[in-house]
Amino acid sequence: MFIRRVDIKNYRGIKNLTWVIPKDQNFICMIGPGDSAKSSILEAVYLALCERWSLSLSDTDFFDANIEEPIVIRVALTELSDDIITHQALGLELSGIADDGCLLHDPEAGAEVCIVIQLKIDADLEPHWSAYREGGKEPFTRVGSGIRGKLAAFKVDERIDNHLRWSKSSALARMTEAKHGTSGTLAAAARASRVAVAGALSPELRELTDSIQAKLHEMGSGSFVDLQPGLDTSVPSSGGLLSLFEGKVPLTNFGLGSRRLAGISTQQLAYYAKTVLMIDEVEYGLEPHRLVHLLGRLRNSSSAAQAFVTTHSPVAVEQLNAEDFAVIRSSYGDVKIKMLRDYPAIQALLRSRPSAFLARKVVLAEGRTEYGLLLGLLDDWNSKQAVGGAPSSSALGVAVADGVGGVQAAQRAQSLIELGYEVVLFIDNDDRGADKEIQDAASLGCEVVRWSLGNATENQLMETLDAAGLSSLIELAVDTRSGRATVCQDIDSFWENGKLEDLDVGRWVESGAMTIEEARSLICKSAIKRKWFKGIDYGKKLASWVIANPEFLTGSQFAKVLEELRQAIYTTGSSTAGKTSEA
């Protein structure tokens, strides 16, 4: 079974969503800021496909708590098993789905055969499952819990402990029923367990727990060596007395990560067909190494037809490929989902700065100098935000990334905006070859912050400084260039009138060797050509110098551009989007 399309209306934070899933998308990691409806999407799909006959619902499950508009969830399924296709009721309700995701009333040539499961909930809060047909009229054919159970869809959630016990609706009970018949094996084992649990276990239950233990090792929890059924006296219900134990300890006493892995393993084993697996916050309770292993297993699973996960973890993002991600954005309940695989311009950014894809707003600095400068400035700006009781850039969901050059930075900005991110582009103004891409990004809503026309960072800074400021900046270069002799050589190589005796710019000007304008040009050329501040660490040192020497910069164009950049970072919403600044 394969999910090809999801339609959701009026469920929780979702007013409207239509999501067409590519044919070959077996694994999907959903990313997006908080309240973008990731969890609600998974829950909606699960409710439509689960085998439960009743749901715990309230008025607040309706979008904006408006019960006048029904909740409607539709899930189009392809690659159906034979028992679904030949089912007495559903076999007559088959539809078609075109390559572009368009639903068809009947299967047609060139389209995939599908069935669309619809869950509808009206103001009476009663759930109604049916087989939807595009262009058809209600009432549609009812789909009962028995046939939904054959769909083999399950979600890992807070009820995971239930699947570690032989309770009525658990995965362990399903496994036992499928292989050995619950009414005999389970009842006898539960009855005998009250007398002597360890000695009364049937060979069939031992065989089941051996298979679960092997599956657990496969999923990345390899610490279990003595998995067996046991009597869990913490559960008052007689139906839930028999539970999985590791030695003498019930699995429900283990950590959350181990319990989640055990629940996933038992649920996958419980279904005779390949499953559709849904995991909200896949990293929850797992150490990084176990998370990495689990993601690898899910991406290449032989027991899952599809796996849908959500994450807020940079570890998860950096382990996956661009084609694995679906980016979720919501605007007043209108939810959009776009596949990252359709945006090749930013796949390199995924490798270098995975956490940027978990942000609301991304600030792209043109190169390593600007990136380091911005990182250093953010430390200072965030400290001042805290003093004033205002949120930090991180709290506002802002991430900073290296744009790797003017054209690439602008192209990445365009792709990020199309995916729904707010983007600020902090970029030099000396490369006319990047102007078109920058303007295109601005037209899409990117806020562009640039130096004065013709200036790179070094040019903008140097034209601001007087002799004392230039001399102070040279002292910083002495540090980044590992000594005065190196800096002297750098400057002398561009000075055509002999050899300078010292690094005091004031004396250069006073002696008549050069004007202050010539000094600025000479130092700027040396800084650019000899890469005084080229690199992230050197950019950070430049930021520290800027912060420590406000007297050289107050009122300057350099300071005005940095203030504009600060405002762009800490301003929420999109009121400044699309503005292009050339100071």
PDB file of N, CA, C and O in Angstrom, residues 491-547:
ATOM      1  N   ILE A 491      51.438  45.373   2.899  1.00  0.00           N
ATOM      2  CA  ILE A 491      51.209  46.770   2.517  1.00  0.00           C
ATOM      3  C   ILE A 491      52.289  47.257   1.555  1.00  0.00           C
ATOM      4  O   ILE A 491      51.992  47.921   0.548  1.00  0.00           O
ATOM      5  N   ASP A 492      53.546  46.926   1.833  1.00  0.00           N
ATOM      6  CA  ASP A 492      54.646  47.378   0.976  1.00  0.00           C
ATOM      7  C   ASP A 492      54.505  46.861  -0.446  1.00  0.00           C
ATOM      8  O   ASP A 492      54.925  47.522  -1.404  1.00  0.00           O
ATOM      9  N   SER A 493      53.905  45.658  -0.594  1.00  0.00           N
ATOM     10  CA  SER A 493      53.787  45.085  -1.937  1.00  0.00           C
ATOM     11  C   SER A 493      52.854  45.901  -2.826  1.00  0.00           C
ATOM     12  O   SER A 493      52.896  45.775  -4.051  1.00  0.00           O
ATOM     13  N   PHE A 494      52.014  46.760  -2.211  1.00  0.00           N
ATOM     14  CA  PHE A 494      51.093  47.590  -2.987  1.00  0.00           C
ATOM     15  C   PHE A 494      51.453  49.088  -2.903  1.00  0.00           C
ATOM     16  O   PHE A 494      50.737  49.925  -3.424  1.00  0.00           O
ATOM     17  N   TRP A 495      52.560  49.413  -2.232  1.00  0.00           N
ATOM     18  CA  TRP A 495      53.001  50.809  -2.090  1.00  0.00           C
ATOM     19  C   TRP A 495      54.157  51.038  -3.051  1.00  0.00           C
ATOM     20  O   TRP A 495      55.211  50.434  -2.959  1.00  0.00           O
ATOM     21  N   GLU A 496      53.955  51.927  -4.001  1.00  0.00           N
ATOM     22  CA  GLU A 496      54.904  52.098  -5.091  1.00  0.00           C
ATOM     23  C   GLU A 496      55.994  53.123  -4.794  1.00  0.00           C
ATOM     24  O   GLU A 496      56.914  53.297  -5.595  1.00  0.00           O
ATOM     25  N   ASN A 497      55.934  53.788  -3.660  1.00  0.00           N
ATOM     26  CA  ASN A 497      56.880  54.871  -3.365  1.00  0.00           C
ATOM     27  C   ASN A 497      57.878  54.503  -2.293  1.00  0.00           C
ATOM     28  O   ASN A 497      58.179  55.275  -1.386  1.00  0.00           O
ATOM     29  N   GLY A 498      58.384  53.289  -2.335  1.00  0.00           N
ATOM     30  CA  GLY A 498      59.400  52.876  -1.370  1.00  0.00           C
ATOM     31  C   GLY A 498      58.833  51.975  -0.295  1.00  0.00           C
ATOM     32  O   GLY A 498      57.791  51.338  -0.466  1.00  0.00           O
ATOM     33  N   LYS A 499      59.498  51.984   0.848  1.00  0.00           N
ATOM     34  CA  LYS A 499      59.129  51.093   1.947  1.00  0.00           C
ATOM     35  C   LYS A 499      58.659  51.919   3.132  1.00  0.00           C
ATOM     36  O   LYS A 499      59.323  52.870   3.554  1.00  0.00           O
ATOM     37  N   LEU A 500      57.504  51.558   3.677  1.00  0.00           N
ATOM     38  CA  LEU A 500      56.976  52.264   4.839  1.00  0.00           C
ATOM     39  C   LEU A 500      57.721  51.829   6.099  1.00  0.00           C
ATOM     40  O   LEU A 500      58.010  50.648   6.298  1.00  0.00           O
ATOM     41  N   GLU A 501      58.019  52.782   6.965  1.00  0.00           N
ATOM     42  CA  GLU A 501      58.842  52.500   8.140  1.00  0.00           C
ATOM     43  C   GLU A 501      58.057  51.885   9.292  1.00  0.00           C
ATOM     44  O   GLU A 501      58.617  51.179  10.123  1.00  0.00           O
ATOM     45  N   ASP A 502      56.779  52.170   9.358  1.00  0.00           N
ATOM     46  CA  ASP A 502      55.973  51.661  10.474  1.00  0.00           C
ATOM     47  C   ASP A 502      54.540  51.449  10.008  1.00  0.00           C
ATOM     48  O   ASP A 502      54.223  51.607   8.824  1.00  0.00           O
ATOM     49  N   LEU A 503      53.651  51.092  10.953  1.00  0.00           N
ATOM     50  CA  LEU A 503      52.242  50.824  10.639  1.00  0.00           C
ATOM     51  C   LEU A 503      51.324  51.868  11.260  1.00  0.00           C
ATOM     52  O   LEU A 503      50.149  51.599  11.496  1.00  0.00           O
ATOM     53  N   ASP A 504      51.852  53.064  11.499  1.00  0.00           N
ATOM     54  CA  ASP A 504      51.071  54.159  12.065  1.00  0.00           C
ATOM     55  C   ASP A 504      50.582  55.036  10.922  1.00  0.00           C
ATOM     56  O   ASP A 504      51.338  55.814  10.324  1.00  0.00           O
ATOM     57  N   VAL A 505      49.305  54.954  10.606  1.00  0.00           N
ATOM     58  CA  VAL A 505      48.742  55.682   9.473  1.00  0.00           C
ATOM     59  C   VAL A 505      48.804  57.187   9.707  1.00  0.00           C
ATOM     60  O   VAL A 505      49.005  57.977   8.764  1.00  0.00           O
ATOM     61  N   GLY A 506      48.673  57.616  10.962  1.00  0.00           N
ATOM     62  CA  GLY A 506      48.762  59.043  11.259  1.00  0.00           C
ATOM     63  C   GLY A 506      50.086  59.631  10.838  1.00  0.00           C
ATOM     64  O   GLY A 506      50.148  60.731  10.264  1.00  0.00           O
ATOM     65  N   ARG A 507      51.177  58.912  11.081  1.00  0.00           N
ATOM     66  CA  ARG A 507      52.503  59.403  10.680  1.00  0.00           C
ATOM     67  C   ARG A 507      52.667  59.390   9.169  1.00  0.00           C
ATOM     68  O   ARG A 507      53.351  60.225   8.602  1.00  0.00           O
ATOM     69  N   TRP A 508      52.013  58.401   8.494  1.00  0.00           N
ATOM     70  CA  TRP A 508      52.088  58.375   7.027  1.00  0.00           C
ATOM     71  C   TRP A 508      51.527  59.679   6.469  1.00  0.00           C
ATOM     72  O   TRP A 508      52.118  60.298   5.582  1.00  0.00           O
ATOM     73  N   VAL A 509      50.360  60.056   7.013  1.00  0.00           N
ATOM     74  CA  VAL A 509      49.690  61.250   6.499  1.00  0.00           C
ATOM     75  C   VAL A 509      50.429  62.522   6.898  1.00  0.00           C
ATOM     76  O   VAL A 509      50.632  63.436   6.084  1.00  0.00           O
ATOM     77  N   GLU A 510      50.868  62.593   8.169  1.00  0.00           N
ATOM     78  CA  GLU A 510      51.579  63.775   8.658  1.00  0.00           C
ATOM     79  C   GLU A 510      52.894  64.002   7.926  1.00  0.00           C
ATOM     80  O   GLU A 510      53.308  65.144   7.683  1.00  0.00           O
ATOM     81  N   SER A 511      53.565  62.912   7.534  1.00  0.00           N
ATOM     82  CA  SER A 511      54.851  63.024   6.835  1.00  0.00           C
ATOM     83  C   SER A 511      54.693  63.431   5.382  1.00  0.00           C
ATOM     84  O   SER A 511      55.672  63.732   4.704  1.00  0.00           O
ATOM     85  N   GLY A 512      53.484  63.427   4.891  1.00  0.00           N
ATOM     86  CA  GLY A 512      53.235  63.757   3.500  1.00  0.00           C
ATOM     87  C   GLY A 512      53.441  62.600   2.553  1.00  0.00           C
ATOM     88  O   GLY A 512      53.383  62.781   1.328  1.00  0.00           O
ATOM     89  N   ALA A 513      53.633  61.388   3.103  1.00  0.00           N
ATOM     90  CA  ALA A 513      53.843  60.219   2.242  1.00  0.00           C
ATOM     91  C   ALA A 513      52.599  59.904   1.425  1.00  0.00           C
ATOM     92  O   ALA A 513      52.686  59.414   0.289  1.00  0.00           O
ATOM     93  N   MET A 514      51.435  60.205   1.988  1.00  0.00           N
ATOM     94  CA  MET A 514      50.170  59.934   1.287  1.00  0.00           C
ATOM     95  C   MET A 514      49.052  60.691   1.963  1.00  0.00           C
ATOM     96  O   MET A 514      49.189  61.136   3.119  1.00  0.00           O
ATOM     97  N   THR A 515      47.955  60.838   1.270  1.00  0.00           N
ATOM     98  CA  THR A 515      46.753  61.437   1.855  1.00  0.00           C
ATOM     99  C   THR A 515      45.967  60.360   2.592  1.00  0.00           C
ATOM    100  O   THR A 515      46.208  59.149   2.433  1.00  0.00           O
ATOM    101  N   ILE A 516      44.971  60.770   3.381  1.00  0.00           N
ATOM    102  CA  ILE A 516      44.143  59.795   4.084  1.00  0.00           C
ATOM    103  C   ILE A 516      43.367  58.938   3.096  1.00  0.00           C
ATOM    104  O   ILE A 516      43.176  57.727   3.308  1.00  0.00           O
ATOM    105  N   GLU A 517      42.953  59.521   1.964  1.00  0.00           N
ATOM    106  CA  GLU A 517      42.247  58.739   0.945  1.00  0.00           C
ATOM    107  C   GLU A 517      43.164  57.674   0.358  1.00  0.00           C
ATOM    108  O   GLU A 517      42.735  56.533   0.117  1.00  0.00           O
ATOM    109  N   GLU A 518      44.438  58.042   0.090  1.00  0.00           N
ATOM    110  CA  GLU A 518      45.396  57.072  -0.444  1.00  0.00           C
ATOM    111  C   GLU A 518      45.685  55.976   0.573  1.00  0.00           C
ATOM    112  O   GLU A 518      45.850  54.805   0.213  1.00  0.00           O
ATOM    113  N   ALA A 519      45.729  56.353   1.863  1.00  0.00           N
ATOM    114  CA  ALA A 519      45.956  55.358   2.917  1.00  0.00           C
ATOM    115  C   ALA A 519      44.798  54.348   2.965  1.00  0.00           C
ATOM    116  O   ALA A 519      45.012  53.138   3.090  1.00  0.00           O
ATOM    117  N   ARG A 520      43.585  54.849   2.879  1.00  0.00           N
ATOM    118  CA  ARG A 520      42.426  53.955   2.876  1.00  0.00           C
ATOM    119  C   ARG A 520      42.494  52.985   1.693  1.00  0.00           C
ATOM    120  O   ARG A 520      42.245  51.775   1.843  1.00  0.00           O
ATOM    121  N   SER A 521      42.809  53.503   0.517  1.00  0.00           N
ATOM    122  CA  SER A 521      42.877  52.666  -0.672  1.00  0.00           C
ATOM    123  C   SER A 521      43.970  51.612  -0.543  1.00  0.00           C
ATOM    124  O   SER A 521      43.765  50.442  -0.899  1.00  0.00           O
ATOM    125  N   LEU A 522      45.127  52.017  -0.015  1.00  0.00           N
ATOM    126  CA  LEU A 522      46.250  51.089   0.143  1.00  0.00           C
ATOM    127  C   LEU A 522      45.915  49.969   1.127  1.00  0.00           C
ATOM    128  O   LEU A 522      46.153  48.784   0.852  1.00  0.00           O
ATOM    129  N   ILE A 523      45.355  50.322   2.261  1.00  0.00           N
ATOM    130  CA  ILE A 523      45.033  49.311   3.281  1.00  0.00           C
ATOM    131  C   ILE A 523      43.906  48.409   2.800  1.00  0.00           C
ATOM    132  O   ILE A 523      43.912  47.188   3.030  1.00  0.00           O
ATOM    133  N   CYS A 524      42.938  48.997   2.103  1.00  0.00           N
ATOM    134  CA  CYS A 524      41.830  48.198   1.580  1.00  0.00           C
ATOM    135  C   CYS A 524      42.345  47.178   0.574  1.00  0.00           C
ATOM    136  O   CYS A 524      41.954  45.999   0.615  1.00  0.00           O
ATOM    137  N   LYS A 525      43.207  47.616  -0.348  1.00  0.00           N
ATOM    138  CA  LYS A 525      43.757  46.696  -1.339  1.00  0.00           C
ATOM    139  C   LYS A 525      44.543  45.583  -0.662  1.00  0.00           C
ATOM    140  O   LYS A 525      44.422  44.404  -1.026  1.00  0.00           O
ATOM    141  N   SER A 526      45.330  45.926   0.346  1.00  0.00           N
ATOM    142  CA  SER A 526      46.104  44.913   1.075  1.00  0.00           C
ATOM    143  C   SER A 526      45.187  43.918   1.773  1.00  0.00           C
ATOM    144  O   SER A 526      45.415  42.702   1.744  1.00  0.00           O
ATOM    145  N   ALA A 527      44.117  44.433   2.399  1.00  0.00           N
ATOM    146  CA  ALA A 527      43.193  43.558   3.132  1.00  0.00           C
ATOM    147  C   ALA A 527      42.493  42.584   2.200  1.00  0.00           C
ATOM    148  O   ALA A 527      42.334  41.397   2.521  1.00  0.00           O
ATOM    149  N   ILE A 528      42.082  43.080   1.017  1.00  0.00           N
ATOM    150  CA  ILE A 528      41.364  42.220   0.077  1.00  0.00           C
ATOM    151  C   ILE A 528      42.298  41.219  -0.582  1.00  0.00           C
ATOM    152  O   ILE A 528      42.024  40.010  -0.614  1.00  0.00           O
ATOM    153  N   LYS A 529      43.401  41.711  -1.118  1.00  0.00           N
ATOM    154  CA  LYS A 529      44.306  40.850  -1.869  1.00  0.00           C
ATOM    155  C   LYS A 529      45.014  39.838  -0.973  1.00  0.00           C
ATOM    156  O   LYS A 529      45.274  38.705  -1.394  1.00  0.00           O
ATOM    157  N   ARG A 530      45.358  40.227   0.241  1.00  0.00           N
ATOM    158  CA  ARG A 530      46.059  39.324   1.157  1.00  0.00           C
ATOM    159  C   ARG A 530      45.114  38.627   2.135  1.00  0.00           C
ATOM    160  O   ARG A 530      45.532  37.938   3.039  1.00  0.00           O
ATOM    161  N   LYS A 531      43.805  38.851   1.946  1.00  0.00           N
ATOM    162  CA  LYS A 531      42.767  38.111   2.687  1.00  0.00           C
ATOM    163  C   LYS A 531      42.924  38.232   4.197  1.00  0.00           C
ATOM    164  O   LYS A 531      42.904  37.239   4.931  1.00  0.00           O
ATOM    165  N   TRP A 532      43.056  39.473   4.660  1.00  0.00           N
ATOM    166  CA  TRP A 532      43.211  39.706   6.094  1.00  0.00           C
ATOM    167  C   TRP A 532      42.027  39.152   6.901  1.00  0.00           C
ATOM    168  O   TRP A 532      42.208  38.638   7.998  1.00  0.00           O
ATOM    169  N   PHE A 533      40.843  39.296   6.369  1.00  0.00           N
ATOM    170  CA  PHE A 533      39.653  38.906   7.135  1.00  0.00           C
ATOM    171  C   PHE A 533      38.843  37.823   6.417  1.00  0.00           C
ATOM    172  O   PHE A 533      37.661  37.636   6.694  1.00  0.00           O
ATOM    173  N   LYS A 534      39.477  37.139   5.495  1.00  0.00           N
ATOM    174  CA  LYS A 534      38.788  36.103   4.726  1.00  0.00           C
ATOM    175  C   LYS A 534      38.718  34.815   5.552  1.00  0.00           C
ATOM    176  O   LYS A 534      39.737  34.231   5.898  1.00  0.00           O
ATOM    177  N   GLY A 535      37.537  34.383   5.863  1.00  0.00           N
ATOM    178  CA  GLY A 535      37.334  33.177   6.672  1.00  0.00           C
ATOM    179  C   GLY A 535      36.380  33.467   7.815  1.00  0.00           C
ATOM    180  O   GLY A 535      36.230  34.612   8.260  1.00  0.00           O
ATOM    181  N   ILE A 536      35.739  32.433   8.295  1.00  0.00           N
ATOM    182  CA  ILE A 536      34.724  32.602   9.337  1.00  0.00           C
ATOM    183  C   ILE A 536      35.343  33.104  10.636  1.00  0.00           C
ATOM    184  O   ILE A 536      34.846  34.060  11.250  1.00  0.00           O
ATOM    185  N   ASP A 537      36.444  32.501  11.062  1.00  0.00           N
ATOM    186  CA  ASP A 537      37.068  32.930  12.318  1.00  0.00           C
ATOM    187  C   ASP A 537      37.577  34.357  12.227  1.00  0.00           C
ATOM    188  O   ASP A 537      37.449  35.141  13.180  1.00  0.00           O
ATOM    189  N   TYR A 538      38.174  34.729  11.084  1.00  0.00           N
ATOM    190  CA  TYR A 538      38.654  36.091  10.915  1.00  0.00           C
ATOM    191  C   TYR A 538      37.484  37.071  10.839  1.00  0.00           C
ATOM    192  O   TYR A 538      37.581  38.208  11.299  1.00  0.00           O
ATOM    193  N   GLY A 539      36.374  36.627  10.234  1.00  0.00           N
ATOM    194  CA  GLY A 539      35.185  37.472  10.218  1.00  0.00           C
ATOM    195  C   GLY A 539      34.662  37.731  11.626  1.00  0.00           C
ATOM    196  O   GLY A 539      34.206  38.837  11.951  1.00  0.00           O
ATOM    197  N   LYS A 540      34.727  36.715  12.477  1.00  0.00           N
ATOM    198  CA  LYS A 540      34.318  36.892  13.873  1.00  0.00           C
ATOM    199  C   LYS A 540      35.228  37.879  14.589  1.00  0.00           C
ATOM    200  O   LYS A 540      34.767  38.705  15.398  1.00  0.00           O
ATOM    201  N   LYS A 541      36.541  37.798  14.313  1.00  0.00           N
ATOM    202  CA  LYS A 541      37.477  38.743  14.934  1.00  0.00           C
ATOM    203  C   LYS A 541      37.202  40.165  14.459  1.00  0.00           C
ATOM    204  O   LYS A 541      37.304  41.124  15.242  1.00  0.00           O
ATOM    205  N   LEU A 542      36.835  40.300  13.197  1.00  0.00           N
ATOM    206  CA  LEU A 542      36.467  41.617  12.696  1.00  0.00           C
ATOM    207  C   LEU A 542      35.227  42.132  13.419  1.00  0.00           C
ATOM    208  O   LEU A 542      35.133  43.325  13.758  1.00  0.00           O
ATOM    209  N   ALA A 543      34.270  41.240  13.676  1.00  0.00           N
ATOM    210  CA  ALA A 543      33.069  41.637  14.416  1.00  0.00           C
ATOM    211  C   ALA A 543      33.433  42.110  15.819  1.00  0.00           C
ATOM    212  O   ALA A 543      32.900  43.119  16.309  1.00  0.00           O
ATOM    213  N   SER A 544      34.344  41.399  16.471  1.00  0.00           N
ATOM    214  CA  SER A 544      34.778  41.807  17.818  1.00  0.00           C
ATOM    215  C   SER A 544      35.415  43.191  17.781  1.00  0.00           C
ATOM    216  O   SER A 544      35.205  44.011  18.693  1.00  0.00           O
ATOM    217  N   TRP A 545      36.180  43.453  16.716  1.00  0.00           N
ATOM    218  CA  TRP A 545      36.804  44.783  16.580  1.00  0.00           C
ATOM    219  C   TRP A 545      35.733  45.853  16.371  1.00  0.00           C
ATOM    220  O   TRP A 545      35.789  46.926  16.966  1.00  0.00           O
ATOM    221  N   VAL A 546      34.759  45.573  15.545  1.00  0.00           N
ATOM    222  CA  VAL A 546      33.668  46.526  15.303  1.00  0.00           C
ATOM    223  C   VAL A 546      32.938  46.844  16.602  1.00  0.00           C
ATOM    224  O   VAL A 546      32.641  48.003  16.915  1.00  0.00           O
ATOM    225  N   ILE A 547      32.641  45.823  17.404  1.00  0.00           N
ATOM    226  CA  ILE A 547      31.916  46.000  18.654  1.00  0.00           C
ATOM    227  C   ILE A 547      32.745  46.795  19.657  1.00  0.00           C
ATOM    228  O   ILE A 547      32.218  47.634  20.395  1.00  0.00           O
TER     229      ILE A 547
END
